[in-house]
mmCIF file of C-alpha atoms in Angstrom:
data_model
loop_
_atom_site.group_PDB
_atom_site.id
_atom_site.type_symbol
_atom_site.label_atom_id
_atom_site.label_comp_id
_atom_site.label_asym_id
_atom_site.label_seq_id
_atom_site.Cartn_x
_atom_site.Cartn_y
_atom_site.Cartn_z
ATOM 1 C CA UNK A 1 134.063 -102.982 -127.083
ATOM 2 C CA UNK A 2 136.620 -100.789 -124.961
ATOM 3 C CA UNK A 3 137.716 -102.501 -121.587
ATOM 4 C CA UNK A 4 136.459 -100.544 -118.884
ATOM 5 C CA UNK A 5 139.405 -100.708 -116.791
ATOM 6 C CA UNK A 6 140.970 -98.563 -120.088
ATOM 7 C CA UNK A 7 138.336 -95.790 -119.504
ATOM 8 C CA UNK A 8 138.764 -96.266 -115.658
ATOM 9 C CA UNK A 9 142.757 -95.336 -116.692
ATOM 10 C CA UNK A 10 141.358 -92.506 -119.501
ATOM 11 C CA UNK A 11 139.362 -91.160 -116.607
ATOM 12 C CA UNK A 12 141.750 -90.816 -114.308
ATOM 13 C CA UNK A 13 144.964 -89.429 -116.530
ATOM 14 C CA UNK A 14 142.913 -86.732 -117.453
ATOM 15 C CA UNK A 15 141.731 -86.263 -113.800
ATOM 16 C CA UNK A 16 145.109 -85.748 -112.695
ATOM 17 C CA UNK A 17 146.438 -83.659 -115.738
ATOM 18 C CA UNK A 18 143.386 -80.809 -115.007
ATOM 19 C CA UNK A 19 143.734 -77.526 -116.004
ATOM 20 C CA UNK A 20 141.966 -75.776 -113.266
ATOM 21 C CA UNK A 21 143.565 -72.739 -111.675
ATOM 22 C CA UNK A 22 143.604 -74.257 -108.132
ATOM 23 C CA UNK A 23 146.986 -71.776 -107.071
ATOM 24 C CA UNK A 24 149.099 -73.802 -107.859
ATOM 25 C CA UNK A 25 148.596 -73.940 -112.023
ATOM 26 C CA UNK A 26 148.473 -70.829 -113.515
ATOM 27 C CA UNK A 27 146.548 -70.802 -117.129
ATOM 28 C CA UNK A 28 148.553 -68.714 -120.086
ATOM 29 C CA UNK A 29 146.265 -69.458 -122.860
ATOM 30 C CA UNK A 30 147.586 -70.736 -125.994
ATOM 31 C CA UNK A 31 151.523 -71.130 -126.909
ATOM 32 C CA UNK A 32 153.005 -69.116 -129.163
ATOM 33 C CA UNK A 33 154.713 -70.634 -131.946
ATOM 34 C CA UNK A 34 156.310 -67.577 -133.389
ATOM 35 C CA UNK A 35 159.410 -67.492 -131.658
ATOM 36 C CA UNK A 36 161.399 -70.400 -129.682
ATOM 37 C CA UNK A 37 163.234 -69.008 -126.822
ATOM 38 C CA UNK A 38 166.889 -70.724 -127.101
ATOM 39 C CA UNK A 39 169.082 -70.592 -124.349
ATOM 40 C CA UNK A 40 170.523 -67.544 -122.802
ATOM 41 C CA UNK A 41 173.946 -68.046 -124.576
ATOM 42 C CA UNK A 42 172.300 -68.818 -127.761
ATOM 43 C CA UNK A 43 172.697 -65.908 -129.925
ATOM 44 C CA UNK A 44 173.376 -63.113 -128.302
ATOM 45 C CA UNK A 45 175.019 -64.999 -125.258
ATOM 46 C CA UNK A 46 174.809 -64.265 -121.618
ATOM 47 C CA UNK A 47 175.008 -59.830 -120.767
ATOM 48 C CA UNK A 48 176.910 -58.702 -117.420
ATOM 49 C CA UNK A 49 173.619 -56.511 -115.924
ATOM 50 C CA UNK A 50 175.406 -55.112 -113.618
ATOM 51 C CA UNK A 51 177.985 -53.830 -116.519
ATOM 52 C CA UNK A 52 175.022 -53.164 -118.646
ATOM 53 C CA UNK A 53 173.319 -50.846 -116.046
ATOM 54 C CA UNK A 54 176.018 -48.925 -114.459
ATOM 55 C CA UNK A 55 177.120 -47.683 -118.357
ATOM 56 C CA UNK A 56 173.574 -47.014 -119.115
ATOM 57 C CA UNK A 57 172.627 -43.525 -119.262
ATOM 58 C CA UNK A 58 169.210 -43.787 -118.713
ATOM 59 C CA UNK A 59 169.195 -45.343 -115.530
ATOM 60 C CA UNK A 60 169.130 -43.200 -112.284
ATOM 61 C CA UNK A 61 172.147 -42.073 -110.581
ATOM 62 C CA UNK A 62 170.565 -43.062 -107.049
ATOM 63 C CA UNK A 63 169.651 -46.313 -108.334
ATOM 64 C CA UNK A 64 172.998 -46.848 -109.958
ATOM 65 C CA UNK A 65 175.138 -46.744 -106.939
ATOM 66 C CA UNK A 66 172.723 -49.579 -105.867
ATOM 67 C CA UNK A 67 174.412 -51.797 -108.035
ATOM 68 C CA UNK A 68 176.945 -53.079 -106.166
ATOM 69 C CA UNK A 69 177.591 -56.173 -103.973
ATOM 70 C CA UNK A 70 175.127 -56.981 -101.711
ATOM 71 C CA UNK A 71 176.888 -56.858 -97.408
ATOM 72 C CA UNK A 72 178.206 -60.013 -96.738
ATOM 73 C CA UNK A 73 179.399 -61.119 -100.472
ATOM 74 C CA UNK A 74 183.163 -60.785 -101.634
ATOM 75 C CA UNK A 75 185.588 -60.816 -99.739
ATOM 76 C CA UNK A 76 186.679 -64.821 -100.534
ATOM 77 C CA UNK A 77 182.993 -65.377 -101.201
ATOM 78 C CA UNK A 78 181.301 -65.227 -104.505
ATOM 79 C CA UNK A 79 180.143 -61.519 -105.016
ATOM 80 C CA UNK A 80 176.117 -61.240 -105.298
ATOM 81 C CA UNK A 81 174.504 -58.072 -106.914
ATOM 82 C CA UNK A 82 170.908 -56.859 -106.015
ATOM 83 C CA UNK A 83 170.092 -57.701 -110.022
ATOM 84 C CA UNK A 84 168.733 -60.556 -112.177
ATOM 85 C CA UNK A 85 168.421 -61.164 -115.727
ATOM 86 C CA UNK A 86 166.073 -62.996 -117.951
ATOM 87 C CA UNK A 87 165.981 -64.083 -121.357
ATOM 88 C CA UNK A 88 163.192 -63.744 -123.655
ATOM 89 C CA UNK A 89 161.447 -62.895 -126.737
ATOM 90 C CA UNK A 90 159.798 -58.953 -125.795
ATOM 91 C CA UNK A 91 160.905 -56.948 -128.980
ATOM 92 C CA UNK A 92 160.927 -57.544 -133.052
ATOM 93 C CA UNK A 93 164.250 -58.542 -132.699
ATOM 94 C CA UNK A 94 165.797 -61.831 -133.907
ATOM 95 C CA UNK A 95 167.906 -62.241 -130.731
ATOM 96 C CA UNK A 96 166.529 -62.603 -127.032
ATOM 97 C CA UNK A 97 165.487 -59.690 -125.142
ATOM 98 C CA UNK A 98 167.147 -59.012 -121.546
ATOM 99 C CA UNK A 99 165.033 -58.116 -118.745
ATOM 100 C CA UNK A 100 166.573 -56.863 -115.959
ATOM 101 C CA UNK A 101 165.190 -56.779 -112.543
ATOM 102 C CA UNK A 102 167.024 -54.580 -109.901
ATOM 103 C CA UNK A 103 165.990 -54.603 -106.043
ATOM 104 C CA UNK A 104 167.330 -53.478 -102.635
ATOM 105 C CA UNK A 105 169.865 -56.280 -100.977
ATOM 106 C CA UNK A 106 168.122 -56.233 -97.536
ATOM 107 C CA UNK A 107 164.350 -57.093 -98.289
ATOM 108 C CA UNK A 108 164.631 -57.718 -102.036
ATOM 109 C CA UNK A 109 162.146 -54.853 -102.592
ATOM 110 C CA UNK A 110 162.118 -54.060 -106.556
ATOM 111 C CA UNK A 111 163.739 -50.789 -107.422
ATOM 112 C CA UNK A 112 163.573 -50.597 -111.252
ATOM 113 C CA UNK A 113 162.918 -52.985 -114.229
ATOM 114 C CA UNK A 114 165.095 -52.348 -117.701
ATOM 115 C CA UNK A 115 164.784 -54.121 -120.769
ATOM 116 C CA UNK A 116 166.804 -54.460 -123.127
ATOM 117 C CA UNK A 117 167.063 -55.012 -126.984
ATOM 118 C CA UNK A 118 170.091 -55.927 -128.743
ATOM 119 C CA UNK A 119 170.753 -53.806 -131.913
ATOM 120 C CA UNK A 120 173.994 -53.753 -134.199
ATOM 121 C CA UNK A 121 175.864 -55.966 -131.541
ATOM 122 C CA UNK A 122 175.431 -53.993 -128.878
ATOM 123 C CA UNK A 123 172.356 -53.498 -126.199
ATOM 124 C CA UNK A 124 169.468 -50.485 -125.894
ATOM 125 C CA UNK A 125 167.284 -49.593 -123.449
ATOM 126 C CA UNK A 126 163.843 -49.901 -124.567
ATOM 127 C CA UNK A 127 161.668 -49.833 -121.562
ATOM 128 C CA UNK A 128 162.357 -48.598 -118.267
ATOM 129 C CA UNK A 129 160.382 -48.566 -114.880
ATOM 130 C CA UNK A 130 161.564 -47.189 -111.903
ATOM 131 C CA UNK A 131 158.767 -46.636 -109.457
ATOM 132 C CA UNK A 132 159.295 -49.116 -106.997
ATOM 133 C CA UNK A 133 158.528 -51.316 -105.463
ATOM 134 C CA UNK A 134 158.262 -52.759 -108.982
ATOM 135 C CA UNK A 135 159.054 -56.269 -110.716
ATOM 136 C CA UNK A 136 159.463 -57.358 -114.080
ATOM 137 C CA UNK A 137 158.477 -60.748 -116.344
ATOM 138 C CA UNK A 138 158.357 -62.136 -119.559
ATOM 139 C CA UNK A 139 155.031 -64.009 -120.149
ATOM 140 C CA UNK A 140 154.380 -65.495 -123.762
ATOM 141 C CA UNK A 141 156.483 -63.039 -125.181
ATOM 142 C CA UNK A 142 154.706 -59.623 -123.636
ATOM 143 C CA UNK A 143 156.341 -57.853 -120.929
ATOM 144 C CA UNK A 144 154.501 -58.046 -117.325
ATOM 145 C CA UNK A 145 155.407 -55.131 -114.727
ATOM 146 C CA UNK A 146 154.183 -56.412 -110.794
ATOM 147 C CA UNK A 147 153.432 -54.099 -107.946
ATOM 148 C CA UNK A 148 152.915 -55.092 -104.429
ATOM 149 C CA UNK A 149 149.453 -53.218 -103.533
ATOM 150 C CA UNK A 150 149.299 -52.425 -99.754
ATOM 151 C CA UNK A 151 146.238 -51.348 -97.822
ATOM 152 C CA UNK A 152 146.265 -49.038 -94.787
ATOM 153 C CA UNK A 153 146.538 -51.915 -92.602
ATOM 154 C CA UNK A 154 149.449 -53.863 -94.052
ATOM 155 C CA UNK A 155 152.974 -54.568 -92.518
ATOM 156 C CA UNK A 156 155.579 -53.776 -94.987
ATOM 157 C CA UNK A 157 156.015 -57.190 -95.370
ATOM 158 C CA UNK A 158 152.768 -58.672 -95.877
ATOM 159 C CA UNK A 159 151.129 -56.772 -99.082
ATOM 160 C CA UNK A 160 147.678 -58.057 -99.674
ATOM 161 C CA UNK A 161 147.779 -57.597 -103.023
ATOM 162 C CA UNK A 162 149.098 -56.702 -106.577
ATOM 163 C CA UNK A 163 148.676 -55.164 -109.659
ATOM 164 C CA UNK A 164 150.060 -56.093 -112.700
ATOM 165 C CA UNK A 165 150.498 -54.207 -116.081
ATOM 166 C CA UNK A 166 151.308 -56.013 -119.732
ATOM 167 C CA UNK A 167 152.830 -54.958 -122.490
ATOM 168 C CA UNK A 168 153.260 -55.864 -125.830
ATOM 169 C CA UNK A 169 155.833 -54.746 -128.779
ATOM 170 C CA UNK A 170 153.817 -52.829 -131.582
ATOM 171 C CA UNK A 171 155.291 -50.360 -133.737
ATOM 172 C CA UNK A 172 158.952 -49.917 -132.190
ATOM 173 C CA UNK A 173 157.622 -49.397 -128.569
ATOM 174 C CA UNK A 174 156.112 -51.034 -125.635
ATOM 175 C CA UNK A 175 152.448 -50.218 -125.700
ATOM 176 C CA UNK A 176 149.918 -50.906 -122.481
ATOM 177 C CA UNK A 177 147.436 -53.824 -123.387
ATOM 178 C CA UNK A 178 146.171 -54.791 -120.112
ATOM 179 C CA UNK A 179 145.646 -54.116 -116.135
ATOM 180 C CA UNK A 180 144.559 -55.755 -113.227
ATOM 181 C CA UNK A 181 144.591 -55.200 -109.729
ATOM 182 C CA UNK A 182 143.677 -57.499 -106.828
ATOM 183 C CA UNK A 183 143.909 -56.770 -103.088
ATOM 184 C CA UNK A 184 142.803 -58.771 -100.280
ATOM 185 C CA UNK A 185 143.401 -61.821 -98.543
#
């Protein structure tokens, strides 16, 4: 016969490890198991995005001369560019993918996402998006580009909603495999 103060305990571990989507869980589904993600250095070690953006020549001239220090940075302080990269598993490749997000300095409003794949030692463009405002993230290995959706009565600050587009590697390219929108408050 099972104590009940062990059930009482049973009960209440798996109370409080629920997997309800109350805001502040979000649900992914199952892990992959394919590919571990190792550490940015692992590999094909850490990029300079700001290097890797201003030499690529698919990127925008107007969005180019974007890349540089945010006001207020150098100078004795630490220079900070309007970019960030993540790591991750997007492509076919055996090395880690680097997304790169790129955004305005002032508001942080998302100007283009790149990723790229590294091939022969050296890094390609294989997905650009440069409608902004636009954001970019790697969820269980597929690629997820985020919009802010904004109705006729929003403050540029205060979007009441987004959209958000995944896509997955298949057959050397970066095909569309889902879409949702949701706007409102």
């Amino acid at each position: 016969m099972v104590p009940v103060t062990a059930i009482a305990a049973v009960c209440a571990l798996i109370g409080v490890s629920g997997c309800a989507d109350t805001g502040g869980v979000r649900l992914e589904g199952a892990a992959s198991t394919s590919k571990a993600s190792p550490s940015p250095t692992v590999s094909a070690g850490k990029v300079n995005p700001v290097t890797l953006l201003k030499q690529d020549p698919k990127v925008r001239q107007e969005f180019k001369e974007d890349v540089k220090p945010c006001p207020g940075t150098g100078a004795g302080k630490p220079k900070k560019y309007p970019v960030e990269a993540k790591y991750g598993y997007l492509t076919d490749s055996r090395y880690p993918d680097v997304l790169i997000n790129l955004s305005t300095c002032g508001d942080g409003t998302g100007l283009g996402v790149y990723v790229y794949q590294q091939k022969g030692g050296s890094y390609q463009n294989v997905f650009i998006d440069e409608t902004p405002p636009v954001h970019g993230e790697i969820g269980d290995s597929y690629l997820e580009i985020i919009r802010k959706v904004y109705t006729d009565t929003d403050a540029v600050c205060c979007p009441t909603g987004k959209s958000v587009t995944t896509y997955a590697w298949t057959g050397g390219w970066f095909s569309e495999i889902s879409h949702s929108r949701a706007v409102g408050k």
